[in-house]
mmCIF file with all atom_site columns, C-alpha atoms in Angstrom:
data_model
loop_
_atom_site.group_PDB
_atom_site.id
_atom_site.type_symbol
_atom_site.label_atom_id
_atom_site.label_alt_id
_atom_site.label_comp_id
_atom_site.label_asym_id
_atom_site.label_entity_id
_atom_site.label_seq_id
_atom_site.pdbx_PDB_ins_code
_atom_site.Cartn_x
_atom_site.Cartn_y
_atom_site.Cartn_z
_atom_site.occupancy
_atom_site.B_iso_or_equiv
_atom_site.pdbx_formal_charge
_atom_site.auth_seq_id
_atom_site.auth_comp_id
_atom_site.auth_asym_id
_atom_site.auth_atom_id
_atom_site.pdbx_PDB_model_num
ATOM 1   C CA . UNK A 1 1   ? 179.328 -241.779 -106.115 1.00 0.00 ? 27  UNK A CA 1
ATOM 2   C CA . UNK A 1 2   ? 177.011 -241.510 -109.303 1.00 0.00 ? 28  UNK A CA 1
ATOM 3   C CA . UNK A 1 3   ? 173.379 -240.950 -109.321 1.00 0.00 ? 29  UNK A CA 1
ATOM 4   C CA . UNK A 1 4   ? 170.854 -242.038 -112.056 1.00 0.00 ? 30  UNK A CA 1
ATOM 5   C CA . UNK A 1 5   ? 167.112 -241.631 -112.385 1.00 0.00 ? 31  UNK A CA 1
ATOM 6   C CA . UNK A 1 6   ? 165.161 -244.395 -113.963 1.00 0.00 ? 32  UNK A CA 1
ATOM 7   C CA . UNK A 1 7   ? 161.665 -244.350 -115.267 1.00 0.00 ? 33  UNK A CA 1
ATOM 8   C CA . UNK A 1 8   ? 161.305 -248.328 -115.356 1.00 0.00 ? 34  UNK A CA 1
ATOM 9   C CA . UNK A 1 9   ? 161.970 -250.930 -112.812 1.00 0.00 ? 35  UNK A CA 1
ATOM 10  C CA . UNK A 1 10  ? 164.179 -253.031 -115.083 1.00 0.00 ? 36  UNK A CA 1
ATOM 11  C CA . UNK A 1 11  ? 166.478 -250.142 -116.121 1.00 0.00 ? 37  UNK A CA 1
ATOM 12  C CA . UNK A 1 12  ? 168.642 -250.354 -113.026 1.00 0.00 ? 38  UNK A CA 1
ATOM 13  C CA . UNK A 1 13  ? 169.568 -254.028 -113.584 1.00 0.00 ? 39  UNK A CA 1
ATOM 14  C CA . UNK A 1 14  ? 170.265 -253.317 -117.191 1.00 0.00 ? 40  UNK A CA 1
ATOM 15  C CA . UNK A 1 15  ? 172.422 -250.384 -116.658 1.00 0.00 ? 41  UNK A CA 1
ATOM 16  C CA . UNK A 1 16  ? 174.428 -252.098 -113.980 1.00 0.00 ? 42  UNK A CA 1
ATOM 17  C CA . UNK A 1 17  ? 175.173 -255.071 -116.316 1.00 0.00 ? 43  UNK A CA 1
ATOM 18  C CA . UNK A 1 18  ? 176.349 -252.622 -118.836 1.00 0.00 ? 44  UNK A CA 1
ATOM 19  C CA . UNK A 1 19  ? 178.656 -250.476 -116.577 1.00 0.00 ? 45  UNK A CA 1
ATOM 20  C CA . UNK A 1 20  ? 179.932 -253.266 -114.361 1.00 0.00 ? 46  UNK A CA 1
ATOM 21  C CA . UNK A 1 21  ? 180.795 -253.151 -110.692 1.00 0.00 ? 47  UNK A CA 1
ATOM 22  C CA . UNK A 1 22  ? 183.204 -250.278 -111.045 1.00 0.00 ? 48  UNK A CA 1
ATOM 23  C CA . UNK A 1 23  ? 180.170 -247.944 -111.397 1.00 0.00 ? 49  UNK A CA 1
ATOM 24  C CA . UNK A 1 24  ? 178.866 -246.990 -107.939 1.00 0.00 ? 50  UNK A CA 1
ATOM 25  C CA . UNK A 1 25  ? 175.114 -246.495 -107.988 1.00 0.00 ? 51  UNK A CA 1
ATOM 26  C CA . UNK A 1 26  ? 173.956 -245.280 -104.421 1.00 0.00 ? 52  UNK A CA 1
ATOM 27  C CA . UNK A 1 27  ? 170.176 -244.768 -104.837 1.00 0.00 ? 53  UNK A CA 1
ATOM 28  C CA . UNK A 1 28  ? 167.385 -245.831 -107.064 1.00 0.00 ? 54  UNK A CA 1
ATOM 29  C CA . UNK A 1 29  ? 164.088 -244.005 -107.510 1.00 0.00 ? 55  UNK A CA 1
ATOM 30  C CA . UNK A 1 30  ? 161.042 -245.347 -109.320 1.00 0.00 ? 56  UNK A CA 1
ATOM 31  C CA . UNK A 1 31  ? 159.189 -242.357 -110.668 1.00 0.00 ? 57  UNK A CA 1
ATOM 32  C CA . UNK A 1 32  ? 156.521 -243.287 -113.209 1.00 0.00 ? 58  UNK A CA 1
ATOM 33  C CA . UNK A 1 33  ? 155.684 -241.482 -116.253 1.00 0.00 ? 59  UNK A CA 1
ATOM 34  C CA . UNK A 1 34  ? 152.987 -238.811 -115.393 1.00 0.00 ? 60  UNK A CA 1
ATOM 35  C CA . UNK A 1 35  ? 150.096 -237.726 -117.314 1.00 0.00 ? 61  UNK A CA 1
ATOM 36  C CA . UNK A 1 36  ? 147.595 -234.884 -117.138 1.00 0.00 ? 62  UNK A CA 1
ATOM 37  C CA . UNK A 1 37  ? 144.622 -236.775 -115.775 1.00 0.00 ? 63  UNK A CA 1
ATOM 38  C CA . UNK A 1 38  ? 142.804 -233.555 -115.431 1.00 0.00 ? 64  UNK A CA 1
ATOM 39  C CA . UNK A 1 39  ? 142.609 -232.769 -119.009 1.00 0.00 ? 65  UNK A CA 1
ATOM 40  C CA . UNK A 1 40  ? 142.324 -236.533 -120.080 1.00 0.00 ? 66  UNK A CA 1
ATOM 41  C CA . UNK A 1 41  ? 139.257 -237.435 -118.301 1.00 0.00 ? 67  UNK A CA 1
ATOM 42  C CA . UNK A 1 42  ? 135.850 -239.278 -119.047 1.00 0.00 ? 68  UNK A CA 1
ATOM 43  C CA . UNK A 1 43  ? 133.366 -237.105 -120.715 1.00 0.00 ? 69  UNK A CA 1
ATOM 44  C CA . UNK A 1 44  ? 129.944 -236.107 -119.144 1.00 0.00 ? 70  UNK A CA 1
ATOM 45  C CA . UNK A 1 45  ? 126.829 -237.637 -120.076 1.00 0.00 ? 71  UNK A CA 1
ATOM 46  C CA . UNK A 1 46  ? 125.978 -240.842 -121.891 1.00 0.00 ? 72  UNK A CA 1
ATOM 47  C CA . UNK A 1 47  ? 128.233 -242.187 -124.578 1.00 0.00 ? 73  UNK A CA 1
ATOM 48  C CA . UNK A 1 48  ? 126.758 -242.225 -128.031 1.00 0.00 ? 74  UNK A CA 1
ATOM 49  C CA . UNK A 1 49  ? 125.594 -245.729 -129.163 1.00 0.00 ? 75  UNK A CA 1
ATOM 50  C CA . UNK A 1 50  ? 128.328 -247.701 -131.228 1.00 0.00 ? 76  UNK A CA 1
ATOM 51  C CA . UNK A 1 51  ? 130.963 -250.154 -131.233 1.00 0.00 ? 77  UNK A CA 1
ATOM 52  C CA . UNK A 1 52  ? 134.277 -248.058 -131.622 1.00 0.00 ? 78  UNK A CA 1
ATOM 53  C CA . UNK A 1 53  ? 137.857 -248.946 -130.932 1.00 0.00 ? 79  UNK A CA 1
ATOM 54  C CA . UNK A 1 54  ? 140.486 -246.692 -130.938 1.00 0.00 ? 80  UNK A CA 1
ATOM 55  C CA . UNK A 1 55  ? 144.391 -247.067 -131.607 1.00 0.00 ? 81  UNK A CA 1
ATOM 56  C CA . UNK A 1 56  ? 146.812 -244.204 -131.224 1.00 0.00 ? 82  UNK A CA 1
ATOM 57  C CA . UNK A 1 57  ? 150.583 -243.678 -131.871 1.00 0.00 ? 83  UNK A CA 1
ATOM 58  C CA . UNK A 1 58  ? 153.265 -245.106 -134.099 1.00 0.00 ? 84  UNK A CA 1
ATOM 59  C CA . UNK A 1 59  ? 156.302 -245.847 -131.893 1.00 0.00 ? 85  UNK A CA 1
ATOM 60  C CA . UNK A 1 60  ? 156.952 -249.428 -131.097 1.00 0.00 ? 86  UNK A CA 1
ATOM 61  C CA . UNK A 1 61  ? 153.348 -250.377 -132.281 1.00 0.00 ? 87  UNK A CA 1
ATOM 62  C CA . UNK A 1 62  ? 152.785 -253.567 -133.953 1.00 0.00 ? 88  UNK A CA 1
ATOM 63  C CA . UNK A 1 63  ? 151.079 -252.431 -137.188 1.00 0.00 ? 89  UNK A CA 1
ATOM 64  C CA . UNK A 1 64  ? 150.957 -255.889 -138.821 1.00 0.00 ? 90  UNK A CA 1
ATOM 65  C CA . UNK A 1 65  ? 149.002 -257.330 -135.824 1.00 0.00 ? 91  UNK A CA 1
ATOM 66  C CA . UNK A 1 66  ? 146.816 -254.416 -135.667 1.00 0.00 ? 92  UNK A CA 1
ATOM 67  C CA . UNK A 1 67  ? 145.798 -254.844 -139.253 1.00 0.00 ? 93  UNK A CA 1
ATOM 68  C CA . UNK A 1 68  ? 144.954 -258.502 -138.651 1.00 0.00 ? 94  UNK A CA 1
ATOM 69  C CA . UNK A 1 69  ? 143.097 -257.826 -135.582 1.00 0.00 ? 95  UNK A CA 1
ATOM 70  C CA . UNK A 1 70  ? 140.799 -255.249 -137.375 1.00 0.00 ? 96  UNK A CA 1
ATOM 71  C CA . UNK A 1 71  ? 140.254 -257.839 -140.278 1.00 0.00 ? 97  UNK A CA 1
ATOM 72  C CA . UNK A 1 72  ? 139.547 -260.582 -137.762 1.00 0.00 ? 98  UNK A CA 1
ATOM 73  C CA . UNK A 1 73  ? 137.054 -258.440 -135.883 1.00 0.00 ? 99  UNK A CA 1
ATOM 74  C CA . UNK A 1 74  ? 135.438 -257.171 -139.121 1.00 0.00 ? 100 UNK A CA 1
ATOM 75  C CA . UNK A 1 75  ? 134.876 -260.542 -140.553 1.00 0.00 ? 101 UNK A CA 1
ATOM 76  C CA . UNK A 1 76  ? 132.679 -261.445 -137.555 1.00 0.00 ? 102 UNK A CA 1
ATOM 77  C CA . UNK A 1 77  ? 131.085 -257.981 -136.660 1.00 0.00 ? 103 UNK A CA 1
ATOM 78  C CA . UNK A 1 78  ? 130.994 -255.279 -139.573 1.00 0.00 ? 104 UNK A CA 1
ATOM 79  C CA . UNK A 1 79  ? 129.545 -252.863 -137.076 1.00 0.00 ? 105 UNK A CA 1
ATOM 80  C CA . UNK A 1 80  ? 132.860 -252.539 -135.184 1.00 0.00 ? 106 UNK A CA 1
ATOM 81  C CA . UNK A 1 81  ? 134.655 -249.350 -136.211 1.00 0.00 ? 107 UNK A CA 1
ATOM 82  C CA . UNK A 1 82  ? 138.178 -248.757 -135.612 1.00 0.00 ? 108 UNK A CA 1
ATOM 83  C CA . UNK A 1 83  ? 139.685 -245.107 -135.256 1.00 0.00 ? 109 UNK A CA 1
ATOM 84  C CA . UNK A 1 84  ? 143.388 -245.197 -136.046 1.00 0.00 ? 110 UNK A CA 1
ATOM 85  C CA . UNK A 1 85  ? 145.418 -242.087 -135.078 1.00 0.00 ? 111 UNK A CA 1
ATOM 86  C CA . UNK A 1 86  ? 148.947 -242.245 -136.367 1.00 0.00 ? 112 UNK A CA 1
ATOM 87  C CA . UNK A 1 87  ? 151.148 -240.771 -138.925 1.00 0.00 ? 113 UNK A CA 1
ATOM 88  C CA . UNK A 1 88  ? 150.213 -240.588 -142.539 1.00 0.00 ? 114 UNK A CA 1
ATOM 89  C CA . UNK A 1 89  ? 153.142 -242.800 -143.516 1.00 0.00 ? 115 UNK A CA 1
ATOM 90  C CA . UNK A 1 90  ? 151.442 -245.614 -141.524 1.00 0.00 ? 116 UNK A CA 1
ATOM 91  C CA . UNK A 1 91  ? 148.086 -245.364 -143.269 1.00 0.00 ? 117 UNK A CA 1
ATOM 92  C CA . UNK A 1 92  ? 149.250 -247.990 -145.847 1.00 0.00 ? 118 UNK A CA 1
ATOM 93  C CA . UNK A 1 93  ? 148.932 -250.532 -143.251 1.00 0.00 ? 119 UNK A CA 1
ATOM 94  C CA . UNK A 1 94  ? 145.208 -250.257 -143.363 1.00 0.00 ? 120 UNK A CA 1
ATOM 95  C CA . UNK A 1 95  ? 144.507 -250.093 -146.902 1.00 0.00 ? 121 UNK A CA 1
ATOM 96  C CA . UNK A 1 96  ? 141.517 -252.146 -148.067 1.00 0.00 ? 122 UNK A CA 1
ATOM 97  C CA . UNK A 1 97  ? 139.981 -252.253 -144.716 1.00 0.00 ? 123 UNK A CA 1
ATOM 98  C CA . UNK A 1 98  ? 136.351 -250.989 -144.738 1.00 0.00 ? 124 UNK A CA 1
ATOM 99  C CA . UNK A 1 99  ? 135.797 -250.623 -140.927 1.00 0.00 ? 125 UNK A CA 1
ATOM 100 C CA . UNK A 1 100 ? 138.580 -247.827 -140.362 1.00 0.00 ? 126 UNK A CA 1
ATOM 101 C CA . UNK A 1 101 ? 138.737 -244.244 -139.939 1.00 0.00 ? 127 UNK A CA 1
ATOM 102 C CA . UNK A 1 102 ? 142.350 -242.844 -140.281 1.00 0.00 ? 128 UNK A CA 1
ATOM 103 C CA . UNK A 1 103 ? 143.336 -239.539 -138.574 1.00 0.00 ? 129 UNK A CA 1
ATOM 104 C CA . UNK A 1 104 ? 146.689 -237.672 -138.042 1.00 0.00 ? 130 UNK A CA 1
ATOM 105 C CA . UNK A 1 105 ? 148.128 -234.494 -136.646 1.00 0.00 ? 131 UNK A CA 1
ATOM 106 C CA . UNK A 1 106 ? 144.929 -234.192 -134.349 1.00 0.00 ? 132 UNK A CA 1
ATOM 107 C CA . UNK A 1 107 ? 145.143 -231.496 -131.427 1.00 0.00 ? 133 UNK A CA 1
ATOM 108 C CA . UNK A 1 108 ? 144.899 -232.614 -127.856 1.00 0.00 ? 134 UNK A CA 1
ATOM 109 C CA . UNK A 1 109 ? 141.093 -231.505 -127.624 1.00 0.00 ? 135 UNK A CA 1
ATOM 110 C CA . UNK A 1 110 ? 140.215 -233.753 -130.614 1.00 0.00 ? 136 UNK A CA 1
ATOM 111 C CA . UNK A 1 111 ? 142.281 -236.595 -129.271 1.00 0.00 ? 137 UNK A CA 1
ATOM 112 C CA . UNK A 1 112 ? 140.481 -236.303 -125.887 1.00 0.00 ? 138 UNK A CA 1
ATOM 113 C CA . UNK A 1 113 ? 137.111 -236.428 -127.770 1.00 0.00 ? 139 UNK A CA 1
ATOM 114 C CA . UNK A 1 114 ? 138.068 -239.422 -129.688 1.00 0.00 ? 140 UNK A CA 1
ATOM 115 C CA . UNK A 1 115 ? 139.061 -241.398 -126.467 1.00 0.00 ? 141 UNK A CA 1
ATOM 116 C CA . UNK A 1 116 ? 135.758 -240.297 -124.959 1.00 0.00 ? 142 UNK A CA 1
ATOM 117 C CA . UNK A 1 117 ? 133.780 -241.531 -127.948 1.00 0.00 ? 143 UNK A CA 1
ATOM 118 C CA . UNK A 1 118 ? 135.304 -244.822 -128.129 1.00 0.00 ? 144 UNK A CA 1
ATOM 119 C CA . UNK A 1 119 ? 134.343 -248.062 -126.120 1.00 0.00 ? 145 UNK A CA 1
ATOM 120 C CA . UNK A 1 120 ? 137.924 -249.370 -125.741 1.00 0.00 ? 146 UNK A CA 1
ATOM 121 C CA . UNK A 1 121 ? 141.703 -248.916 -126.632 1.00 0.00 ? 147 UNK A CA 1
ATOM 122 C CA . UNK A 1 122 ? 143.229 -251.556 -128.830 1.00 0.00 ? 148 UNK A CA 1
ATOM 123 C CA . UNK A 1 123 ? 147.111 -251.398 -128.601 1.00 0.00 ? 149 UNK A CA 1
ATOM 124 C CA . UNK A 1 124 ? 149.180 -254.281 -130.048 1.00 0.00 ? 150 UNK A CA 1
ATOM 125 C CA . UNK A 1 125 ? 152.925 -253.356 -129.200 1.00 0.00 ? 151 UNK A CA 1
ATOM 126 C CA . UNK A 1 126 ? 156.326 -254.613 -130.272 1.00 0.00 ? 152 UNK A CA 1
ATOM 127 C CA . UNK A 1 127 ? 157.785 -253.424 -126.827 1.00 0.00 ? 153 UNK A CA 1
ATOM 128 C CA . UNK A 1 128 ? 157.180 -250.701 -124.275 1.00 0.00 ? 154 UNK A CA 1
ATOM 129 C CA . UNK A 1 129 ? 158.536 -248.664 -121.601 1.00 0.00 ? 155 UNK A CA 1
ATOM 130 C CA . UNK A 1 130 ? 155.882 -246.127 -120.659 1.00 0.00 ? 156 UNK A CA 1
ATOM 131 C CA . UNK A 1 131 ? 152.982 -245.517 -123.154 1.00 0.00 ? 157 UNK A CA 1
ATOM 132 C CA . UNK A 1 132 ? 151.215 -242.047 -123.334 1.00 0.00 ? 158 UNK A CA 1
ATOM 133 C CA . UNK A 1 133 ? 148.295 -243.432 -125.385 1.00 0.00 ? 159 UNK A CA 1
ATOM 134 C CA . UNK A 1 134 ? 147.564 -246.164 -122.792 1.00 0.00 ? 160 UNK A CA 1
ATOM 135 C CA . UNK A 1 135 ? 147.541 -243.863 -119.925 1.00 0.00 ? 161 UNK A CA 1
ATOM 136 C CA . UNK A 1 136 ? 145.648 -241.163 -121.665 1.00 0.00 ? 162 UNK A CA 1
ATOM 137 C CA . UNK A 1 137 ? 143.056 -243.759 -122.725 1.00 0.00 ? 163 UNK A CA 1
ATOM 138 C CA . UNK A 1 138 ? 142.840 -245.005 -119.130 1.00 0.00 ? 164 UNK A CA 1
ATOM 139 C CA . UNK A 1 139 ? 142.448 -241.528 -117.728 1.00 0.00 ? 165 UNK A CA 1
ATOM 140 C CA . UNK A 1 140 ? 139.456 -241.097 -120.065 1.00 0.00 ? 166 UNK A CA 1
ATOM 141 C CA . UNK A 1 141 ? 137.864 -244.189 -118.574 1.00 0.00 ? 167 UNK A CA 1
ATOM 142 C CA . UNK A 1 142 ? 138.601 -246.816 -121.378 1.00 0.00 ? 168 UNK A CA 1
ATOM 143 C CA . UNK A 1 143 ? 139.515 -250.381 -120.872 1.00 0.00 ? 169 UNK A CA 1
ATOM 144 C CA . UNK A 1 144 ? 142.292 -251.614 -123.082 1.00 0.00 ? 170 UNK A CA 1
ATOM 145 C CA . UNK A 1 145 ? 143.215 -254.642 -124.944 1.00 0.00 ? 171 UNK A CA 1
ATOM 146 C CA . UNK A 1 146 ? 146.987 -254.396 -125.013 1.00 0.00 ? 172 UNK A CA 1
ATOM 147 C CA . UNK A 1 147 ? 150.167 -256.551 -125.550 1.00 0.00 ? 173 UNK A CA 1
ATOM 148 C CA . UNK A 1 148 ? 151.715 -257.795 -122.249 1.00 0.00 ? 174 UNK A CA 1
ATOM 149 C CA . UNK A 1 149 ? 155.284 -256.665 -122.763 1.00 0.00 ? 175 UNK A CA 1
ATOM 150 C CA . UNK A 1 150 ? 157.780 -254.343 -121.283 1.00 0.00 ? 176 UNK A CA 1
ATOM 151 C CA . UNK A 1 151 ? 156.533 -251.938 -118.781 1.00 0.00 ? 177 UNK A CA 1
ATOM 152 C CA . UNK A 1 152 ? 152.917 -252.401 -119.628 1.00 0.00 ? 178 UNK A CA 1
ATOM 153 C CA . UNK A 1 153 ? 152.281 -254.006 -116.007 1.00 0.00 ? 179 UNK A CA 1
ATOM 154 C CA . UNK A 1 154 ? 153.775 -251.107 -114.371 1.00 0.00 ? 180 UNK A CA 1
ATOM 155 C CA . UNK A 1 155 ? 150.854 -248.964 -115.646 1.00 0.00 ? 181 UNK A CA 1
ATOM 156 C CA . UNK A 1 156 ? 147.993 -251.164 -115.979 1.00 0.00 ? 182 UNK A CA 1
ATOM 157 C CA . UNK A 1 157 ? 146.725 -254.682 -114.656 1.00 0.00 ? 183 UNK A CA 1
ATOM 158 C CA . UNK A 1 158 ? 143.997 -257.198 -115.498 1.00 0.00 ? 184 UNK A CA 1
ATOM 159 C CA . UNK A 1 159 ? 141.248 -255.244 -113.511 1.00 0.00 ? 185 UNK A CA 1
ATOM 160 C CA . UNK A 1 160 ? 141.428 -252.585 -116.320 1.00 0.00 ? 186 UNK A CA 1
ATOM 161 C CA . UNK A 1 161 ? 142.893 -254.203 -119.397 1.00 0.00 ? 187 UNK A CA 1
ATOM 162 C CA . UNK A 1 162 ? 143.098 -257.566 -121.253 1.00 0.00 ? 188 UNK A CA 1
ATOM 163 C CA . UNK A 1 163 ? 146.715 -258.411 -121.274 1.00 0.00 ? 189 UNK A CA 1
ATOM 164 C CA . UNK A 1 164 ? 147.498 -260.291 -124.489 1.00 0.00 ? 190 UNK A CA 1
ATOM 165 C CA . UNK A 1 165 ? 150.652 -262.391 -124.742 1.00 0.00 ? 191 UNK A CA 1
ATOM 166 C CA . UNK A 1 166 ? 153.329 -261.190 -127.061 1.00 0.00 ? 192 UNK A CA 1
ATOM 167 C CA . UNK A 1 167 ? 153.682 -263.681 -129.893 1.00 0.00 ? 193 UNK A CA 1
ATOM 168 C CA . UNK A 1 168 ? 150.070 -264.699 -129.612 1.00 0.00 ? 194 UNK A CA 1
ATOM 169 C CA . UNK A 1 169 ? 148.057 -264.682 -133.094 1.00 0.00 ? 195 UNK A CA 1
ATOM 170 C CA . UNK A 1 170 ? 145.427 -261.935 -133.775 1.00 0.00 ? 196 UNK A CA 1
ATOM 171 C CA . UNK A 1 171 ? 142.635 -264.203 -132.681 1.00 0.00 ? 197 UNK A CA 1
ATOM 172 C CA . UNK A 1 172 ? 143.463 -263.666 -128.972 1.00 0.00 ? 198 UNK A CA 1
ATOM 173 C CA . UNK A 1 173 ? 143.072 -259.953 -129.315 1.00 0.00 ? 199 UNK A CA 1
ATOM 174 C CA . UNK A 1 174 ? 140.152 -260.103 -131.628 1.00 0.00 ? 200 UNK A CA 1
ATOM 175 C CA . UNK A 1 175 ? 138.235 -262.335 -129.218 1.00 0.00 ? 201 UNK A CA 1
ATOM 176 C CA . UNK A 1 176 ? 139.105 -260.023 -126.279 1.00 0.00 ? 202 UNK A CA 1
ATOM 177 C CA . UNK A 1 177 ? 137.736 -257.126 -128.238 1.00 0.00 ? 203 UNK A CA 1
ATOM 178 C CA . UNK A 1 178 ? 134.506 -258.615 -129.379 1.00 0.00 ? 204 UNK A CA 1
ATOM 179 C CA . UNK A 1 179 ? 133.994 -260.150 -125.640 1.00 0.00 ? 205 UNK A CA 1
ATOM 180 C CA . UNK A 1 180 ? 134.423 -256.620 -124.312 1.00 0.00 ? 206 UNK A CA 1
ATOM 181 C CA . UNK A 1 181 ? 132.249 -254.916 -126.833 1.00 0.00 ? 207 UNK A CA 1
ATOM 182 C CA . UNK A 1 182 ? 129.464 -257.578 -125.818 1.00 0.00 ? 208 UNK A CA 1
ATOM 183 C CA . UNK A 1 183 ? 129.620 -256.982 -122.203 1.00 0.00 ? 209 UNK A CA 1
ATOM 184 C CA . UNK A 1 184 ? 128.609 -253.431 -121.238 1.00 0.00 ? 210 UNK A CA 1
ATOM 185 C CA . UNK A 1 185 ? 128.873 -254.309 -117.549 1.00 0.00 ? 211 UNK A CA 1
ATOM 186 C CA . UNK A 1 186 ? 132.382 -255.691 -117.628 1.00 0.00 ? 212 UNK A CA 1
ATOM 187 C CA . UNK A 1 187 ? 133.460 -252.856 -119.891 1.00 0.00 ? 213 UNK A CA 1
ATOM 188 C CA . UNK A 1 188 ? 132.000 -250.256 -117.768 1.00 0.00 ? 214 UNK A CA 1
ATOM 189 C CA . UNK A 1 189 ? 133.705 -251.625 -114.608 1.00 0.00 ? 215 UNK A CA 1
ATOM 190 C CA . UNK A 1 190 ? 136.903 -251.985 -116.351 1.00 0.00 ? 216 UNK A CA 1
ATOM 191 C CA . UNK A 1 191 ? 136.676 -248.352 -117.608 1.00 0.00 ? 217 UNK A CA 1
ATOM 192 C CA . UNK A 1 192 ? 136.038 -247.107 -114.039 1.00 0.00 ? 218 UNK A CA 1
ATOM 193 C CA . UNK A 1 193 ? 139.125 -248.876 -112.717 1.00 0.00 ? 219 UNK A CA 1
ATOM 194 C CA . UNK A 1 194 ? 141.120 -247.683 -115.618 1.00 0.00 ? 220 UNK A CA 1
ATOM 195 C CA . UNK A 1 195 ? 140.356 -244.130 -114.460 1.00 0.00 ? 221 UNK A CA 1
ATOM 196 C CA . UNK A 1 196 ? 141.205 -244.866 -110.877 1.00 0.00 ? 222 UNK A CA 1
ATOM 197 C CA . UNK A 1 197 ? 144.509 -246.395 -111.778 1.00 0.00 ? 223 UNK A CA 1
ATOM 198 C CA . UNK A 1 198 ? 145.337 -243.555 -114.077 1.00 0.00 ? 224 UNK A CA 1
ATOM 199 C CA . UNK A 1 199 ? 144.940 -241.122 -111.171 1.00 0.00 ? 225 UNK A CA 1
ATOM 200 C CA . UNK A 1 200 ? 147.948 -242.760 -109.672 1.00 0.00 ? 226 UNK A CA 1
ATOM 201 C CA . UNK A 1 201 ? 150.052 -241.200 -112.448 1.00 0.00 ? 227 UNK A CA 1
ATOM 202 C CA . UNK A 1 202 ? 148.495 -237.758 -112.548 1.00 0.00 ? 228 UNK A CA 1
ATOM 203 C CA . UNK A 1 203 ? 151.043 -234.990 -112.160 1.00 0.00 ? 229 UNK A CA 1
ATOM 204 C CA . UNK A 1 204 ? 149.590 -234.123 -108.732 1.00 0.00 ? 230 UNK A CA 1
ATOM 205 C CA . UNK A 1 205 ? 150.510 -237.810 -107.396 1.00 0.00 ? 231 UNK A CA 1
ATOM 206 C CA . UNK A 1 206 ? 153.782 -237.983 -109.141 1.00 0.00 ? 232 UNK A CA 1
ATOM 207 C CA . UNK A 1 207 ? 155.346 -234.606 -108.341 1.00 0.00 ? 233 UNK A CA 1
ATOM 208 C CA . UNK A 1 208 ? 155.879 -235.509 -104.686 1.00 0.00 ? 234 UNK A CA 1
ATOM 209 C CA . UNK A 1 209 ? 158.115 -238.338 -105.752 1.00 0.00 ? 235 UNK A CA 1
ATOM 210 C CA . UNK A 1 210 ? 160.399 -235.912 -107.291 1.00 0.00 ? 236 UNK A CA 1
ATOM 211 C CA . UNK A 1 211 ? 160.436 -233.838 -104.210 1.00 0.00 ? 237 UNK A CA 1
ATOM 212 C CA . UNK A 1 212 ? 161.395 -236.959 -102.232 1.00 0.00 ? 238 UNK A CA 1
ATOM 213 C CA . UNK A 1 213 ? 164.033 -237.802 -104.457 1.00 0.00 ? 239 UNK A CA 1
ATOM 214 C CA . UNK A 1 214 ? 165.652 -234.390 -104.349 1.00 0.00 ? 240 UNK A CA 1
ATOM 215 C CA . UNK A 1 215 ? 165.280 -234.297 -100.522 1.00 0.00 ? 241 UNK A CA 1
ATOM 216 C CA . UNK A 1 216 ? 166.922 -237.632 -100.242 1.00 0.00 ? 242 UNK A CA 1
ATOM 217 C CA . UNK A 1 217 ? 169.934 -236.422 -102.448 1.00 0.00 ? 243 UNK A CA 1
ATOM 218 C CA . UNK A 1 218 ? 170.384 -233.414 -100.341 1.00 0.00 ? 244 UNK A CA 1
ATOM 219 C CA . UNK A 1 219 ? 170.759 -235.236 -97.245  1.00 0.00 ? 245 UNK A CA 1
#
């Protein structure tokens, strides 16, 4: 028999459709992508006043949508600031926008500080399996406005994120961003739930699943 390990629920069905019935798959284990929720954690004390959103990464990010969301939010509230952490080659997507701070190559300690200093994560996606930025932000107690696509719902849900429909216009995300920034109580509750959910993917919670898999294979 053959054994395969999958990170995503849909991978099993996709692989079986590719290899056909002659491939024997005995077991399937769903082990989520883990993060260090001990390092990525909420900061202590009150957050500095401000209206700050953060965007992190480059792989499968919808940069065109992100630019349009920033422009739409900025047209209605110039006090909202967007911190963009990505590769320098992607900075061109944000040229001419006045409410943007661009960063690249930041160490983990600085990235954690940026998460802690933000009010929410904004993450338009073209597709998704797991997503480190989403999980790290959640672990730091940030609610998210994120595209509802791929494996996003394996890691988050409407209790801690606004899930924007893929193919929707920038208005949906911009409205969600402004609504959350204007509702401190809702944002705080979503951030608390984001942290709770992120703990499900902490290494200490995920590691026993590997042991379960190894024991099952040795029997």
